[in-house]
mmCIF file of C-alpha atoms in Angstrom:
data_model
loop_
_atom_site.group_PDB
_atom_site.id
_atom_site.type_symbol
_atom_site.label_atom_id
_atom_site.label_comp_id
_atom_site.label_asym_id
_atom_site.label_seq_id
_atom_site.Cartn_x
_atom_site.Cartn_y
_atom_site.Cartn_z
ATOM 1 C CA MET J 23 -0.020 0.030 -0.039
ATOM 2 C CA ARG J 24 1.086 3.685 -0.316
ATOM 3 C CA LYS J 25 3.830 4.528 2.085
ATOM 4 C CA SER J 26 2.990 7.023 4.842
ATOM 5 C CA SER J 27 5.090 8.666 7.543
ATOM 6 C CA LYS J 28 2.262 9.412 9.990
ATOM 7 C CA SER J 29 -1.369 8.782 10.656
ATOM 8 C CA PRO J 30 -3.595 11.898 10.048
ATOM 9 C CA ASN J 31 -6.361 13.053 12.217
ATOM 10 C CA THR J 32 -9.489 11.402 10.813
ATOM 11 C CA SER J 33 -11.404 14.698 10.814
ATOM 12 C CA SER J 34 -8.828 16.562 8.770
ATOM 13 C CA LYS J 35 -8.054 16.679 5.065
ATOM 14 C CA LEU J 36 -4.645 15.338 4.000
ATOM 15 C CA PRO J 37 -2.437 17.734 2.090
ATOM 16 C CA ASN J 38 -1.815 16.555 -1.433
ATOM 17 C CA ALA J 39 -4.105 13.606 -0.882
ATOM 18 C CA PRO J 40 -4.175 11.113 -3.801
ATOM 19 C CA LEU J 41 -7.850 10.368 -3.248
ATOM 20 C CA ALA J 42 -9.930 10.709 -6.379
ATOM 21 C CA GLU J 43 -13.269 9.408 -5.111
ATOM 22 C CA VAL J 44 -14.854 7.539 -2.250
ATOM 23 C CA VAL J 45 -18.111 5.506 -2.625
ATOM 24 C CA PHE J 46 -20.556 4.009 -0.101
ATOM 25 C CA GLU J 47 -22.919 1.538 -1.697
ATOM 26 C CA LEU J 48 -25.899 -0.387 -0.301
ATOM 27 C CA ARG J 49 -27.653 -3.171 -2.299
ATOM 28 C CA TRP J 50 -30.815 -4.971 -1.439
ATOM 29 C CA LYS J 51 -32.620 -8.054 -2.708
ATOM 30 C CA LEU J 52 -34.457 -7.910 -6.015
ATOM 31 C CA ALA J 53 -37.639 -9.877 -6.834
ATOM 32 C CA GLY J 54 -37.590 -13.020 -8.857
ATOM 33 C CA ASP J 55 -35.557 -16.213 -9.046
ATOM 34 C CA GLU J 56 -31.957 -15.829 -7.784
ATOM 35 C CA SER J 57 -30.668 -17.727 -10.801
ATOM 36 C CA ILE J 58 -31.811 -14.863 -13.041
ATOM 37 C CA PRO J 59 -29.122 -12.155 -13.567
ATOM 38 C CA ALA J 60 -29.796 -8.941 -11.584
ATOM 39 C CA PRO J 61 -30.402 -6.720 -14.648
ATOM 40 C CA PHE J 62 -33.428 -8.795 -15.529
ATOM 41 C CA ARG J 63 -35.039 -8.810 -12.036
ATOM 42 C CA PRO J 64 -37.309 -6.010 -10.784
ATOM 43 C CA ASP J 65 -37.270 -3.946 -7.538
ATOM 44 C CA PRO J 66 -40.971 -3.810 -6.699
ATOM 45 C CA GLY J 67 -40.619 -0.755 -4.375
ATOM 46 C CA TYR J 68 -38.168 1.276 -6.550
ATOM 47 C CA TYR J 69 -40.529 3.679 -8.347
ATOM 48 C CA VAL J 70 -42.556 4.457 -5.193
ATOM 49 C CA CYS J 71 -39.246 5.080 -3.405
ATOM 50 C CA LEU J 72 -37.969 7.230 -6.234
ATOM 51 C CA ASP J 73 -40.986 9.575 -6.064
ATOM 52 C CA ALA J 74 -40.540 10.034 -2.362
ATOM 53 C CA PHE J 75 -36.757 10.324 -2.550
ATOM 54 C CA PHE J 76 -36.913 13.491 -4.676
ATOM 55 C CA ALA J 77 -38.299 15.382 -1.687
ATOM 56 C CA THR J 78 -35.852 13.640 0.662
ATOM 57 C CA ALA J 79 -32.855 14.570 -1.439
ATOM 58 C CA GLU J 80 -33.937 18.250 -1.653
ATOM 59 C CA LYS J 81 -34.133 18.394 2.161
ATOM 60 C CA LEU J 82 -30.586 17.193 2.328
ATOM 61 C CA GLY J 83 -29.615 19.991 -0.145
ATOM 62 C CA PHE J 84 -29.442 17.888 -3.332
ATOM 63 C CA ARG J 85 -31.783 19.930 -5.474
ATOM 64 C CA VAL J 86 -30.622 18.819 -8.996
ATOM 65 C CA SER J 87 -31.495 15.371 -10.279
ATOM 66 C CA LYS J 88 -30.332 13.790 -13.483
ATOM 67 C CA ARG J 89 -31.289 10.488 -15.146
ATOM 68 C CA VAL J 90 -28.194 8.449 -15.977
ATOM 69 C CA ASN J 91 -29.545 7.136 -19.238
ATOM 70 C CA PRO J 92 -33.029 8.467 -20.238
ATOM 71 C CA SER J 93 -33.257 6.076 -23.229
ATOM 72 C CA LEU J 94 -33.056 2.882 -21.136
ATOM 73 C CA ILE J 95 -35.365 1.318 -18.594
ATOM 74 C CA ALA J 96 -33.759 1.057 -15.161
ATOM 75 C CA THR J 97 -32.250 -2.402 -14.486
ATOM 76 C CA GLY J 98 -31.581 -4.186 -11.307
ATOM 77 C CA HIS J 99 -28.476 -3.108 -9.291
ATOM 78 C CA SER J 100 -27.664 -0.244 -11.673
ATOM 79 C CA VAL J 101 -27.860 3.534 -11.006
ATOM 80 C CA ASP J 102 -30.887 5.248 -12.535
ATOM 81 C CA PHE J 103 -30.763 8.774 -10.990
ATOM 82 C CA ARG J 104 -28.041 11.036 -9.565
ATOM 83 C CA PHE J 105 -28.691 13.910 -7.231
ATOM 84 C CA TYR J 106 -26.457 16.986 -7.006
ATOM 85 C CA LYS J 107 -26.356 20.057 -4.854
ATOM 86 C CA SER J 108 -26.195 22.276 -7.927
ATOM 87 C CA GLU J 109 -25.583 22.145 -11.680
ATOM 88 C CA ALA J 110 -22.005 23.252 -11.041
ATOM 89 C CA ASP J 111 -21.224 20.749 -8.284
ATOM 90 C CA GLY J 112 -20.175 17.219 -9.410
ATOM 91 C CA PHE J 113 -19.618 16.131 -5.820
ATOM 92 C CA PRO J 114 -20.900 15.092 -3.470
ATOM 93 C CA LEU J 115 -23.780 13.146 -5.027
ATOM 94 C CA LEU J 116 -26.418 10.632 -4.127
ATOM 95 C CA GLN J 117 -27.296 7.785 -6.489
ATOM 96 C CA LEU J 118 -30.399 5.656 -6.603
ATOM 97 C CA GLY J 119 -31.520 2.773 -8.746
ATOM 98 C CA PRO J 120 -33.396 -0.521 -8.431
ATOM 99 C CA GLY J 121 -31.772 -2.378 -5.642
ATOM 100 C CA ILE J 122 -28.997 0.106 -5.160
ATOM 101 C CA PHE J 123 -28.167 3.327 -3.202
ATOM 102 C CA ALA J 124 -24.859 5.170 -3.138
ATOM 103 C CA VAL J 125 -23.101 8.232 -1.773
ATOM 104 C CA ASN J 126 -20.048 9.566 -3.608
ATOM 105 C CA GLU J 127 -17.507 12.147 -2.632
ATOM 106 C CA SER J 128 -14.407 13.550 -4.311
ATOM 107 C CA SER J 129 -11.013 14.493 -2.978
ATOM 108 C CA ALA J 130 -12.791 17.108 -0.796
ATOM 109 C CA TYR J 131 -13.538 14.164 1.408
ATOM 110 C CA THR J 132 -13.096 14.105 5.259
ATOM 111 C CA TRP J 133 -14.284 11.115 7.119
ATOM 112 C CA VAL J 134 -16.514 12.955 9.681
ATOM 113 C CA LYS J 135 -18.466 14.903 7.066
ATOM 114 C CA TYR J 136 -18.674 11.905 4.678
ATOM 115 C CA LYS J 137 -19.940 9.620 7.414
ATOM 116 C CA LYS J 138 -22.584 12.165 8.422
ATOM 117 C CA LEU J 139 -23.704 12.491 4.863
ATOM 118 C CA CYS J 140 -23.913 8.651 4.360
ATOM 119 C CA LEU J 141 -26.039 8.241 7.450
ATOM 120 C CA GLU J 142 -28.386 11.104 6.573
ATOM 121 C CA GLY J 143 -28.740 9.799 3.030
ATOM 122 C CA LEU J 144 -29.266 6.260 4.186
ATOM 123 C CA LYS J 145 -31.875 7.357 6.697
ATOM 124 C CA GLY J 146 -33.670 9.402 3.991
ATOM 125 C CA PHE J 147 -33.584 6.468 1.581
ATOM 126 C CA LEU J 148 -35.025 4.047 4.113
ATOM 127 C CA SER J 149 -37.839 6.391 4.995
ATOM 128 C CA SER J 150 -38.617 6.678 1.338
ATOM 129 C CA TYR J 151 -38.795 2.958 0.582
ATOM 130 C CA PRO J 152 -42.314 1.604 0.826
ATOM 131 C CA LYS J 153 -43.397 -1.241 3.156
ATOM 132 C CA LEU J 154 -44.590 -3.968 0.771
ATOM 133 C CA THR J 155 -46.964 -6.737 1.912
ATOM 134 C CA LYS J 156 -45.943 -9.307 -0.812
ATOM 135 C CA SER J 157 -42.170 -8.952 -0.566
ATOM 136 C CA THR J 158 -39.602 -8.284 2.058
ATOM 137 C CA PHE J 159 -36.896 -5.672 2.034
ATOM 138 C CA GLU J 160 -33.507 -7.388 2.695
ATOM 139 C CA PHE J 161 -29.984 -5.973 2.477
ATOM 140 C CA THR J 162 -27.628 -8.069 0.375
ATOM 141 C CA GLN J 163 -24.377 -6.039 0.397
ATOM 142 C CA LEU J 164 -22.614 -3.012 1.917
ATOM 143 C CA GLU J 165 -19.477 -1.615 0.298
ATOM 144 C CA LEU J 166 -17.055 1.182 1.106
ATOM 145 C CA LYS J 167 -14.599 1.917 -1.716
ATOM 146 C CA TYR J 168 -11.733 4.324 -2.014
ATOM 147 C CA ILE J 169 -10.078 5.198 -5.300
ATOM 148 C CA ASP J 170 -6.617 6.795 -5.173
ATOM 149 C CA ALA J 171 -4.872 8.069 -8.285
ATOM 150 C CA PHE J 172 -1.122 8.725 -8.589
ATOM 151 C CA LYS J 173 0.306 10.476 -11.653
ATOM 152 C CA ALA J 174 2.813 8.369 -13.511
ATOM 153 C CA HIS J 175 6.319 9.744 -13.222
ATOM 154 C CA THR J 176 7.058 9.936 -16.961
ATOM 155 C CA GLY J 177 3.761 8.815 -18.559
ATOM 156 C CA ASN J 178 5.234 5.424 -19.569
ATOM 157 C CA ALA J 179 3.459 2.158 -18.831
ATOM 158 C CA SER J 180 6.701 0.836 -17.307
ATOM 159 C CA ASP J 181 6.360 3.368 -14.491
ATOM 160 C CA TYR J 182 3.779 0.995 -12.946
ATOM 161 C CA LEU J 183 6.521 -1.414 -11.839
ATOM 162 C CA GLU J 184 8.780 1.385 -10.714
ATOM 163 C CA PHE J 185 5.919 2.899 -8.602
ATOM 164 C CA LEU J 186 5.073 -0.472 -7.122
ATOM 165 C CA ASN J 187 8.600 -1.018 -5.896
ATOM 166 C CA SER J 188 9.636 2.470 -4.904
ATOM 167 C CA SER J 189 6.465 4.142 -3.592
ATOM 168 C CA THR J 190 4.535 1.329 -1.914
ATOM 169 C CA ASN J 191 5.123 -1.429 0.706
ATOM 170 C CA LEU J 192 4.852 -3.949 -2.133
ATOM 171 C CA SER J 193 7.686 -5.117 -4.307
ATOM 172 C CA LEU J 194 7.725 -7.239 -7.483
ATOM 173 C CA ALA J 195 10.781 -8.733 -9.246
ATOM 174 C CA LEU J 196 10.250 -9.929 -12.745
ATOM 175 C CA PRO J 197 12.023 -13.004 -14.209
ATOM 176 C CA GLU J 198 15.121 -12.316 -16.264
ATOM 177 C CA PHE J 199 13.256 -13.068 -19.562
ATOM 178 C CA LEU J 200 10.803 -10.183 -18.923
ATOM 179 C CA ARG J 201 13.683 -7.873 -18.205
ATOM 180 C CA SER J 202 15.532 -8.700 -21.344
ATOM 181 C CA ARG J 203 15.352 -7.235 -24.808
ATOM 182 C CA ALA J 204 13.220 -10.126 -25.926
ATOM 183 C CA VAL J 205 10.134 -8.290 -24.803
ATOM 184 C CA GLY J 206 9.170 -4.647 -24.890
ATOM 185 C CA SER J 207 7.990 -2.401 -22.080
ATOM 186 C CA ILE J 208 5.036 -3.253 -19.844
ATOM 187 C CA GLN J 209 1.791 -2.366 -21.633
ATOM 188 C CA ASN J 210 -0.471 -2.810 -18.559
ATOM 189 C CA GLY J 211 -0.313 -4.310 -15.148
ATOM 190 C CA GLN J 212 -2.448 -5.041 -12.114
ATOM 191 C CA VAL J 213 -1.883 -6.482 -8.660
ATOM 192 C CA ALA J 214 -5.052 -7.554 -6.787
ATOM 193 C CA MET J 215 -5.670 -9.332 -3.507
ATOM 194 C CA THR J 216 -8.606 -10.191 -1.230
ATOM 195 C CA TYR J 217 -8.570 -11.012 2.493
ATOM 196 C CA PRO J 218 -11.297 -11.902 5.000
ATOM 197 C CA VAL J 219 -11.589 -9.385 7.835
ATOM 198 C CA SER J 220 -10.969 -10.970 11.204
ATOM 199 C CA GLY J 221 -13.928 -10.641 13.584
ATOM 200 C CA ALA J 222 -16.285 -9.385 10.938
ATOM 201 C CA LYS J 223 -18.771 -11.895 9.540
ATOM 202 C CA ASP J 224 -18.952 -12.269 5.755
ATOM 203 C CA THR J 225 -16.667 -9.218 5.331
ATOM 204 C CA LEU J 226 -13.791 -8.944 2.840
ATOM 205 C CA PHE J 227 -11.014 -6.384 2.364
ATOM 206 C CA SER J 228 -9.576 -6.130 -1.158
ATOM 207 C CA PHE J 229 -7.256 -3.902 -3.051
ATOM 208 C CA SER J 230 -6.082 -3.619 -6.640
ATOM 209 C CA LEU J 231 -3.295 -1.536 -8.050
ATOM 210 C CA GLY J 232 -3.250 -0.897 -11.801
ATOM 211 C CA ARG J 233 -3.216 1.766 -14.501
ATOM 212 C CA ALA J 234 -6.124 3.833 -15.803
ATOM 213 C CA ALA J 235 -6.991 7.247 -17.026
ATOM 214 C CA VAL J 236 -8.295 9.630 -14.321
ATOM 215 C CA SER J 237 -9.685 12.957 -15.495
ATOM 216 C CA GLY J 238 -7.925 12.344 -18.792
ATOM 217 C CA VAL J 239 -4.504 11.757 -17.170
ATOM 218 C CA GLN J 240 -2.784 8.381 -17.282
ATOM 219 C CA SER J 241 -2.460 7.436 -13.615
ATOM 220 C CA ILE J 242 -1.619 4.504 -11.326
ATOM 221 C CA VAL J 243 -4.846 3.752 -9.529
ATOM 222 C CA LEU J 244 -5.185 2.072 -6.146
ATOM 223 C CA GLU J 245 -8.698 0.824 -5.373
ATOM 224 C CA THR J 246 -9.486 -0.484 -1.841
ATOM 225 C CA LYS J 247 -12.762 -1.928 -0.769
ATOM 226 C CA VAL J 248 -14.460 -3.330 2.306
ATOM 227 C CA ILE J 249 -17.498 -5.431 1.366
ATOM 228 C CA THR J 250 -19.993 -7.100 3.689
ATOM 229 C CA THR J 251 -22.559 -9.538 2.272
ATOM 230 C CA PHE J 252 -25.715 -10.668 4.043
ATOM 231 C CA ALA J 253 -26.782 -14.201 3.703
ATOM 232 C CA GLN J 254 -30.352 -14.636 2.641
ATOM 233 C CA PRO J 255 -32.664 -16.868 4.701
ATOM 234 C CA SER J 256 -33.340 -20.249 3.011
ATOM 235 C CA THR J 257 -36.917 -20.786 1.764
#
């Protein structure tokens, strides 16, 4: 992971922080047979919830709403609407779709403010979702994801390996063949690992380090996630 010389106060913003975006995401059970892929399964309470959530979002200061793709019908576990504080503000934003609710923030993130926004948004969402008599509302997954972006030193793909070895607590040594003239420079690369979280049921910590364009700039991207899944009762 990225090397650090000290631990910052959780309520403060790090100077020159590499954070590009943070995402909290909640998913819940869709209707229909579990063997059917999520995009083809409905959320019976979604449209009632959506109508109510417009007012909820406005109370939280998110007065601008935009449909993600007006030409398509909303599908399961995909974002349908995004809510912004103004036309000029890209972040923070709330997102809602069938079976999914999310809260996104940019590099302006501080944990205290973001946690407060997540809790307020979640409370507003839950108050908007209808109580249905023929189906039960059940969480299936919670996820907290951080995306950090580091600008490549020279813009070459081979910087990925240099960054990995010199700027993180990871190290990777390639076999002699891959360091010879028989092959060219690295075109792409990714390191990804997943671990169970001790003492937390059905919870995984994962990270991946690879290359991607962030705001049009080729960057080395570190994505870290904590995901909790909820087992569904057997029928």
